[in-house]
Short mmCIF file of C-alpha atoms and ligand atoms in Angstrom, two decimals:
data_model
loop_
_atom_site.label_atom_id
_atom_site.label_comp_id
_atom_site.label_asym_id
_atom_site.label_seq_id
_atom_site.Cartn_x
_atom_site.Cartn_y
_atom_site.Cartn_z
CA MET A 17 0.00 0.00 0.00
CA TYR A 18 1.24 3.51 -0.84
CA VAL A 19 -0.27 6.38 1.12
CA ILE A 20 0.50 10.10 1.05
CA LEU A 21 -0.01 12.39 4.03
CA LEU A 22 -0.71 15.93 2.86
CA GLY A 23 -0.94 18.91 5.18
CA LEU A 24 0.54 22.32 5.92
CA PRO A 25 3.63 22.60 8.16
CA GLY A 26 2.72 21.51 11.70
CA ALA A 27 -0.48 19.72 10.67
CA GLY A 28 0.72 16.57 12.46
CA LYS A 29 1.92 14.47 9.50
CA GLY A 30 5.01 13.22 11.35
CA THR A 31 3.13 12.63 14.61
CA GLN A 32 0.44 10.59 12.87
CA ALA A 33 2.84 8.68 10.61
CA ALA A 34 4.80 7.54 13.68
CA LEU A 35 1.60 6.18 15.26
CA LEU A 36 0.26 4.54 12.10
CA LYS A 37 3.65 3.03 11.36
CA ASP A 38 3.47 0.95 14.53
CA GLU A 39 -0.21 0.20 14.15
CA ILE A 40 -0.45 -0.87 10.51
CA GLY A 41 3.20 -1.66 9.86
CA LEU A 42 3.57 0.77 6.97
CA ALA A 43 7.06 2.30 6.72
CA HIS A 44 7.33 6.08 7.15
CA VAL A 45 9.30 8.02 4.53
CA THR A 46 9.71 11.74 5.16
CA THR A 47 11.53 14.05 2.76
CA GLY A 48 12.04 16.69 5.49
CA GLU A 49 13.90 14.16 7.66
CA LEU A 50 15.90 12.87 4.66
CA PHE A 51 17.05 16.45 4.00
CA ARG A 52 17.86 17.11 7.68
CA GLU A 53 19.86 13.86 7.88
CA ASN A 54 21.86 14.81 4.77
CA ILE A 55 22.49 18.28 6.25
CA ARG A 56 23.70 16.74 9.53
CA LEU A 57 26.02 14.38 7.63
CA GLY A 58 27.33 17.20 5.40
CA THR A 59 26.65 15.32 2.14
CA ASP A 60 26.58 17.15 -1.22
CA LEU A 61 22.80 16.79 -1.27
CA GLY A 62 22.66 18.24 2.25
CA LYS A 63 24.80 21.23 1.23
CA GLN A 64 22.53 21.92 -1.73
CA ALA A 65 19.35 21.58 0.34
CA GLN A 66 20.44 23.44 3.50
CA PRO A 67 19.71 27.06 2.46
CA TYR A 68 16.23 26.07 1.25
CA VAL A 69 15.32 23.95 4.28
CA GLU A 70 16.54 26.44 6.88
CA SER A 71 14.76 29.40 5.29
CA GLY A 72 11.53 27.44 4.73
CA ARG A 73 11.60 27.40 0.92
CA LEU A 74 10.99 24.27 -1.15
CA VAL A 75 14.09 22.42 -2.28
CA PRO A 76 14.06 22.40 -6.12
CA ASP A 77 12.20 19.49 -7.75
CA GLU A 78 15.30 18.20 -9.56
CA ILE A 79 16.97 17.50 -6.21
CA THR A 80 13.89 16.37 -4.27
CA ILE A 81 12.39 13.97 -6.83
CA GLY A 82 15.64 12.07 -7.35
CA MET A 83 16.19 11.71 -3.61
CA LEU A 84 12.66 10.43 -2.96
CA LEU A 85 12.56 7.99 -5.90
CA ASP A 86 15.89 6.58 -4.80
CA ARG A 87 14.59 6.12 -1.24
CA ILE A 88 11.39 4.33 -2.27
CA SER A 89 13.31 1.95 -4.52
CA GLN A 90 15.09 0.48 -1.48
CA PRO A 91 14.10 -3.00 -0.24
CA ASP A 92 12.67 -1.96 3.15
CA VAL A 93 9.93 0.10 1.44
CA ALA A 94 9.57 -1.92 -1.75
CA ARG A 95 6.13 -3.22 -0.69
CA GLY A 96 4.71 0.14 0.28
CA CYS A 97 5.11 3.12 2.57
CA MET A 98 3.53 6.23 3.96
CA LEU A 99 4.96 9.39 2.38
CA ASP A 100 5.13 12.47 4.60
CA GLY A 101 6.13 15.77 2.97
CA PHE A 102 6.12 14.46 -0.60
CA PRO A 103 4.73 15.47 -3.04
CA ARG A 104 4.60 19.21 -2.54
CA THR A 105 4.33 20.25 -6.19
CA LEU A 106 2.39 18.89 -9.17
CA GLU A 107 5.68 17.95 -10.82
CA GLN A 108 6.54 15.80 -7.81
CA ALA A 109 3.06 14.21 -7.81
CA ARG A 110 3.34 13.29 -11.49
CA ALA A 111 6.89 11.94 -11.06
CA LEU A 112 5.69 9.71 -8.21
CA ASP A 113 2.76 8.35 -10.23
CA GLU A 114 5.04 7.65 -13.19
CA ALA A 115 7.67 5.89 -11.07
CA LEU A 116 5.09 3.71 -9.32
CA ALA A 117 3.38 2.85 -12.64
CA ALA A 118 6.72 1.91 -14.22
CA ASP A 119 7.08 -0.62 -11.41
CA GLY A 120 3.50 -1.97 -11.79
CA LYS A 121 2.36 -0.17 -8.62
CA ARG A 122 0.02 2.69 -7.81
CA LEU A 123 -0.80 5.17 -5.09
CA ASP A 124 -3.74 3.99 -2.97
CA ARG A 125 -4.70 7.02 -0.90
CA ALA A 126 -3.86 10.71 -0.37
CA ILE A 127 -4.94 11.90 3.07
CA TYR A 128 -5.15 15.64 3.73
CA ILE A 129 -4.82 16.57 7.43
CA ARG A 130 -6.68 19.89 7.71
CA VAL A 131 -5.64 22.40 10.43
CA ALA A 132 -6.24 26.20 10.62
CA THR A 133 -3.19 28.48 10.24
CA ASP A 134 -3.35 30.00 13.78
CA GLU A 135 -3.16 26.54 15.32
CA LEU A 136 -0.23 25.61 13.02
CA VAL A 137 1.79 28.63 14.18
CA ARG A 138 1.11 27.71 17.82
CA ARG A 139 2.17 24.11 17.27
CA LEU A 140 5.41 24.94 15.44
CA ALA A 141 6.46 27.51 18.05
CA GLY A 142 6.24 24.86 20.79
CA ARG A 143 7.70 21.89 18.92
CA TRP A 144 10.78 20.02 20.16
CA SER A 145 12.31 17.27 17.99
CA CYS A 146 14.73 14.42 18.57
CA PRO A 147 17.79 14.55 16.26
CA GLN A 148 18.44 10.84 16.84
CA CYS A 149 15.15 8.97 16.40
CA GLY A 150 12.95 11.73 14.89
CA ALA A 151 10.36 11.70 17.72
CA VAL A 152 8.32 14.90 17.96
CA TYR A 153 7.03 16.64 21.11
CA HIS A 154 5.19 19.84 21.98
CA GLU A 155 6.03 21.77 25.13
CA THR A 156 2.41 21.87 26.27
CA ASN A 157 0.40 19.48 24.03
CA GLN A 158 2.76 16.49 24.09
CA PRO A 159 5.63 17.17 26.53
CA PRO A 160 8.40 14.61 27.02
CA LYS A 161 8.45 12.95 30.46
CA GLN A 162 11.69 14.77 31.29
CA PRO A 163 12.01 18.31 29.82
CA GLY A 164 14.44 18.44 26.88
CA ILE A 165 15.05 14.66 26.77
CA CYS A 166 13.60 12.18 24.25
CA ASP A 167 11.37 9.54 25.88
CA ASN A 168 12.34 6.96 23.22
CA CYS A 169 16.14 7.21 23.04
CA GLY A 170 17.28 9.63 25.76
CA SER A 171 18.82 12.15 23.31
CA GLN A 172 18.79 15.91 23.91
CA LEU A 173 15.80 17.49 22.08
CA TYR A 174 16.25 20.54 19.84
CA GLN A 175 14.14 23.22 18.14
CA ARG A 176 14.32 23.12 14.35
CA GLU A 177 15.98 26.07 12.57
CA ASP A 178 12.92 26.38 10.31
CA ASP A 179 10.56 26.66 13.31
CA LYS A 180 11.77 30.25 13.88
CA PRO A 181 9.00 32.77 13.14
CA GLU A 182 10.32 34.08 9.80
CA ALA A 183 10.93 30.59 8.36
CA VAL A 184 7.48 29.49 9.59
CA ARG A 185 5.90 32.42 7.71
CA THR A 186 7.76 31.44 4.52
CA ARG A 187 6.84 27.75 4.90
CA LEU A 188 3.17 28.53 5.33
CA GLU A 189 3.12 30.90 2.32
CA VAL A 190 4.96 28.46 0.04
CA ASN A 191 2.89 25.47 1.09
CA LEU A 192 -0.44 27.33 0.89
CA LYS A 193 0.35 28.29 -2.71
CA ASN A 194 0.97 24.68 -3.72
CA LEU A 195 -1.72 22.96 -1.67
CA ASP A 196 -4.90 23.48 -3.73
CA PRO A 197 -3.45 22.20 -7.04
CA LEU A 198 -2.26 19.07 -5.24
CA LEU A 199 -5.61 18.50 -3.54
CA ASP A 200 -7.35 18.92 -6.93
CA TYR A 201 -4.91 16.47 -8.53
CA TYR A 202 -5.76 13.69 -6.07
CA ARG A 203 -9.46 14.62 -5.90
CA GLN A 204 -9.69 14.14 -9.67
CA GLN A 205 -8.09 10.72 -9.29
CA GLY A 206 -10.70 9.82 -6.63
CA LYS A 207 -7.92 9.20 -4.09
CA LEU A 208 -8.29 12.15 -1.74
CA CYS A 209 -9.63 11.78 1.79
CA GLU A 210 -9.82 14.81 4.11
CA ALA A 211 -9.28 14.39 7.86
CA ASP A 212 -9.93 16.98 10.57
CA GLY A 213 -6.49 17.52 12.15
CA GLU A 214 -7.55 19.86 14.97
CA GLY A 215 -8.65 17.40 17.64
CA GLU A 216 -6.55 15.44 20.12
CA VAL A 217 -3.82 13.30 18.56
CA GLU A 218 -5.87 10.12 19.13
CA ALA A 219 -8.99 11.62 17.49
CA VAL A 220 -6.93 12.62 14.45
CA SER A 221 -5.54 9.08 14.28
CA ARG A 222 -9.08 7.73 14.19
CA ALA A 223 -9.92 10.07 11.29
CA LEU A 224 -6.85 8.82 9.42
CA ARG A 225 -7.73 5.19 10.07
CA ASN A 226 -11.21 5.89 8.64
CA CYS A 227 -9.54 7.26 5.52
CA LEU A 228 -7.49 4.07 5.21
CA GLU A 229 -10.43 1.73 5.69
CA GLY A 230 -11.17 -0.24 2.58
CA GLU A 231 -7.58 0.18 1.41
CA ARG A 232 -6.07 -2.57 3.54
P1 LIG B 1316 9.17 18.89 6.67
O1 LIG B 1316 10.02 18.34 7.72
O2 LIG B 1316 8.30 17.96 5.88
O3 LIG B 1316 8.28 20.02 7.34
P2 LIG B 1316 6.73 20.41 7.22
O4 LIG B 1316 5.89 19.93 6.16
O5 LIG B 1316 6.83 21.86 7.33
O6 LIG B 1316 6.09 19.60 8.32
P3 LIG B 1316 6.47 19.58 9.77
O7 LIG B 1316 7.49 18.48 10.01
O8 LIG B 1316 6.87 20.95 10.24
O9 LIG B 1316 5.09 19.28 10.47
P4 LIG B 1316 4.23 17.97 10.63
O10 LIG B 1316 2.99 18.09 9.81
O11 LIG B 1316 5.04 16.72 10.47
O12 LIG B 1316 3.80 18.15 12.15
P5 LIG B 1316 4.33 17.40 13.47
O13 LIG B 1316 3.77 16.03 13.54
O14 LIG B 1316 5.80 17.59 13.64
O15 LIG B 1316 10.00 19.72 5.62
C1 LIG B 1316 11.01 20.62 6.05
C2 LIG B 1316 11.62 21.33 4.85
O16 LIG B 1316 12.25 20.37 3.97
C3 LIG B 1316 10.64 22.08 3.93
O17 LIG B 1316 10.34 23.38 4.43
C4 LIG B 1316 11.45 22.14 2.63
O18 LIG B 1316 12.48 23.08 2.71
C5 LIG B 1316 12.08 20.76 2.60
N1 LIG B 1316 11.20 19.78 1.93
C6 LIG B 1316 10.62 18.69 2.52
N2 LIG B 1316 9.89 18.01 1.60
C7 LIG B 1316 10.01 18.69 0.43
C8 LIG B 1316 9.46 18.49 -0.86
N3 LIG B 1316 8.65 17.44 -1.14
N4 LIG B 1316 9.79 19.38 -1.84
C9 LIG B 1316 10.63 20.41 -1.58
N5 LIG B 1316 11.16 20.67 -0.36
C10 LIG B 1316 10.86 19.81 0.63
O19 LIG B 1316 3.55 18.28 14.58
C11 LIG B 1316 3.88 19.66 14.79
C12 LIG B 1316 3.72 19.99 16.30
O20 LIG B 1316 2.33 19.88 16.65
C13 LIG B 1316 4.48 19.04 17.25
O21 LIG B 1316 4.98 19.78 18.31
C14 LIG B 1316 3.40 18.04 17.72
O22 LIG B 1316 3.70 17.54 19.02
C15 LIG B 1316 2.14 18.92 17.70
N6 LIG B 1316 0.92 18.18 17.36
C16 LIG B 1316 0.77 17.21 16.40
N7 LIG B 1316 -0.51 16.79 16.35
C17 LIG B 1316 -1.20 17.51 17.28
C18 LIG B 1316 -2.55 17.54 17.70
N8 LIG B 1316 -3.49 16.76 17.15
N9 LIG B 1316 -2.92 18.43 18.67
C19 LIG B 1316 -1.99 19.24 19.23
N10 LIG B 1316 -0.67 19.25 18.89
C20 LIG B 1316 -0.27 18.40 17.92
#
C-alpha cells in the first residue's frame, strides 16, 4: 500500500505517521527528515538543500524527486510506505505516479490533514524534535516525560531552525500556494480523503484510520 499524508507545516503528519507506522506496519518516509539527515552528515545533497530547508523554501524538484525515488526503490519500502512531505508540487506528484506505474504499482490514498493556520503557528512555536530517532514533542500538548530529553532514546531534544517565526511564515506561504493544485490532482483521481487535524492526537488518528479503511 502507498499512502501520502498531505498537510501544511505543523499539521501533524510526522506525529500521525509515527503512530500509524506501529499500528499498521507501513514504513514512514519523510523528505524533510531525509534532508535534515543529509544536512547533519554534510553530504553534497545536504549542502545543496540546506539554504532552502533552513529558510523554509521548497528544495528544487530536480533535487527532491531524485532523492525520494531513490529512497522508495530500497528493499525496506519496496512493498509500500507512507509518504510524509512528498509530493509538494504537481511535478513531484506526477513523477511519483510515473515511477510507481513503471514498477507496476500505484498510489492507494492521499490523506489531507486539515488544520487552521493559527493553530499551526502555535504548534510549530512549541515543537521540540529528537535529532536521533525523529520523535516529535510539543512543550504543552505532548511534553516529554523529562524536559528536553527524548522519551524513546534519551537524546537531547532541539528546536528546528525552520521553526523560527520568519521561516514558519515562509513555509506557510509556500505550502499554501501549492496545496490546492495538489488537492485537486488527487481529488480528480478519486484518491483524496480529508481528515480533521484539529482534535486530540488520538482523534486525528481515528480520522486517518477511517480514511485508510477499505484500502487494507
Ligand atoms: P518537513 O520536515 O516535511 O516540514 P513540514 O511539512 O513543514 O512539516 P512539519 O514536520 O513541520 O510538520 P508535521 O505536519 O510533520 O507536524 P508534526 O507532527 O511535527 O519539511 C522541512 C523542509 O524540507 C521544507 O520546508 C522544505 O524546505 C524541505 N522539503 C521537505 N519536503 C520537500 C518536498 N517534497 N519538496 C521540496 N522541499 C521539501 O507536529 C507539529 C507539532 O504539533 C508538534 O509539536 C506536535 O507535538 C504537535 N501536534 C501534532 N498533532 C497535534 C494535535 N493533534 N494536537 C496538538 N498538537 C499536535
